[in-house]
């Protein structure tokens, strides 16, 4: 069904009418317009799923955002709410589907929700689901995992985005965010543009710290182990950044490290089609201890730096698998 397009015109010589913004009706329209996108949903729907397998318990806590698009604009144009699936109903749908089917992975649950909205409501033409998973892990002692006790381990956050249009396959993306990493050496930045605006000197050895945001899309999810794929991408980023445990690896720039991490992820998971990363610079500046001439630091083995997070450089790149590599 074609979208309804609102077009209206008002021309009376050079007169511009005064419009009452609180009026719900207008005797004549004053501007030509058309819809680009519409959608509505419920954000920040939180739930925690508990699954019991005898004495062993499993938890999965998620926060879900829903958004659906209808095949008409009667609600916007005429105040006709007869086709609206209330955002509160979308919230309740999240709870009910979790109860009925469980949440094996957030990606599969996102796909399930999209399929539900498209199958249940014939006038829904697009469904989009965003999910973040809380980083719970089992408490361990002496190498043994506890059967029902967990600790929040906010090393990183896992998220996914699933979008599906009517008559098409779901587009599934996964990602990592808020993963702060640091290495104290083997990072440099030199030989960049030297003009009248530059004050930053060449640096041969510096701290390298960043907060990773990474999002990737899959070209095929048939039989894909989403948990393993997510772990592989995370490991690829950390390994590229840190290098071997005994020696590390040199980074000539954030840009180079970012690109290598993306390339390594593509090489490890054939189902990843596109990957994007953002790596802001988290700076650690030297403190000028020359300001304390009465103090003696000659025997000190410690270096002290000032952590700052604003302003920060922001390095970003998106790459995709070349068409020839798909053949």
mmCIF file with all atom_site columns, C-alpha atoms in Angstrom, residues 3 22 26 49 75 86-87 91 115 117 122 144 151 159 164 184 189 192 195 274 309:
data_model
loop_
_atom_site.group_PDB
_atom_site.id
_atom_site.type_symbol
_atom_site.label_atom_id
_atom_site.label_alt_id
_atom_site.label_comp_id
_atom_site.label_asym_id
_atom_site.label_entity_id
_atom_site.label_seq_id
_atom_site.pdbx_PDB_ins_code
_atom_site.Cartn_x
_atom_site.Cartn_y
_atom_site.Cartn_z
_atom_site.occupancy
_atom_site.B_iso_or_equiv
_atom_site.pdbx_formal_charge
_atom_site.auth_seq_id
_atom_site.auth_comp_id
_atom_site.auth_asym_id
_atom_site.auth_atom_id
_atom_site.pdbx_PDB_model_num
ATOM 1  C CA . UNK A 1 3   ? 2.106  5.881   1.754  1.00 0.00 ? 3   UNK A CA 1
ATOM 2  C CA . UNK A 1 22  ? -2.679 25.252  19.702 1.00 0.00 ? 22  UNK A CA 1
ATOM 3  C CA . UNK A 1 26  ? -7.059 24.934  10.116 1.00 0.00 ? 26  UNK A CA 1
ATOM 4  C CA . UNK A 1 49  ? 14.881 -13.581 32.885 1.00 0.00 ? 49  UNK A CA 1
ATOM 5  C CA . UNK A 1 75  ? -3.051 8.955   13.086 1.00 0.00 ? 75  UNK A CA 1
ATOM 6  C CA . UNK A 1 86  ? 0.031  1.435   21.818 1.00 0.00 ? 86  UNK A CA 1
ATOM 7  C CA . UNK A 1 87  ? 3.583  1.758   23.071 1.00 0.00 ? 87  UNK A CA 1
ATOM 8  C CA . UNK A 1 91  ? 6.120  -3.037  26.304 1.00 0.00 ? 91  UNK A CA 1
ATOM 9  C CA . UNK A 1 115 ? 8.576  -11.397 13.323 1.00 0.00 ? 115 UNK A CA 1
ATOM 10 C CA . UNK A 1 117 ? 4.951  -7.468  15.046 1.00 0.00 ? 117 UNK A CA 1
ATOM 11 C CA . UNK A 1 122 ? -0.775 -6.802  8.816  1.00 0.00 ? 122 UNK A CA 1
ATOM 12 C CA . UNK A 1 144 ? 34.439 -23.163 40.405 1.00 0.00 ? 144 UNK A CA 1
ATOM 13 C CA . UNK A 1 151 ? 28.309 -10.340 39.938 1.00 0.00 ? 151 UNK A CA 1
ATOM 14 C CA . UNK A 1 159 ? 23.935 -4.752  22.196 1.00 0.00 ? 159 UNK A CA 1
ATOM 15 C CA . UNK A 1 164 ? 12.873 -6.153  9.349  1.00 0.00 ? 164 UNK A CA 1
ATOM 16 C CA . UNK A 1 184 ? 51.032 2.290   28.820 1.00 0.00 ? 184 UNK A CA 1
ATOM 17 C CA . UNK A 1 189 ? 51.860 9.654   17.060 1.00 0.00 ? 189 UNK A CA 1
ATOM 18 C CA . UNK A 1 192 ? 51.303 14.615  11.155 1.00 0.00 ? 192 UNK A CA 1
ATOM 19 C CA . UNK A 1 195 ? 51.227 24.053  10.161 1.00 0.00 ? 195 UNK A CA 1
ATOM 20 C CA . UNK A 1 274 ? 30.178 -4.499  7.552  1.00 0.00 ? 274 UNK A CA 1
ATOM 21 C CA . UNK A 1 309 ? 38.334 12.653  29.036 1.00 0.00 ? 309 UNK A CA 1
#
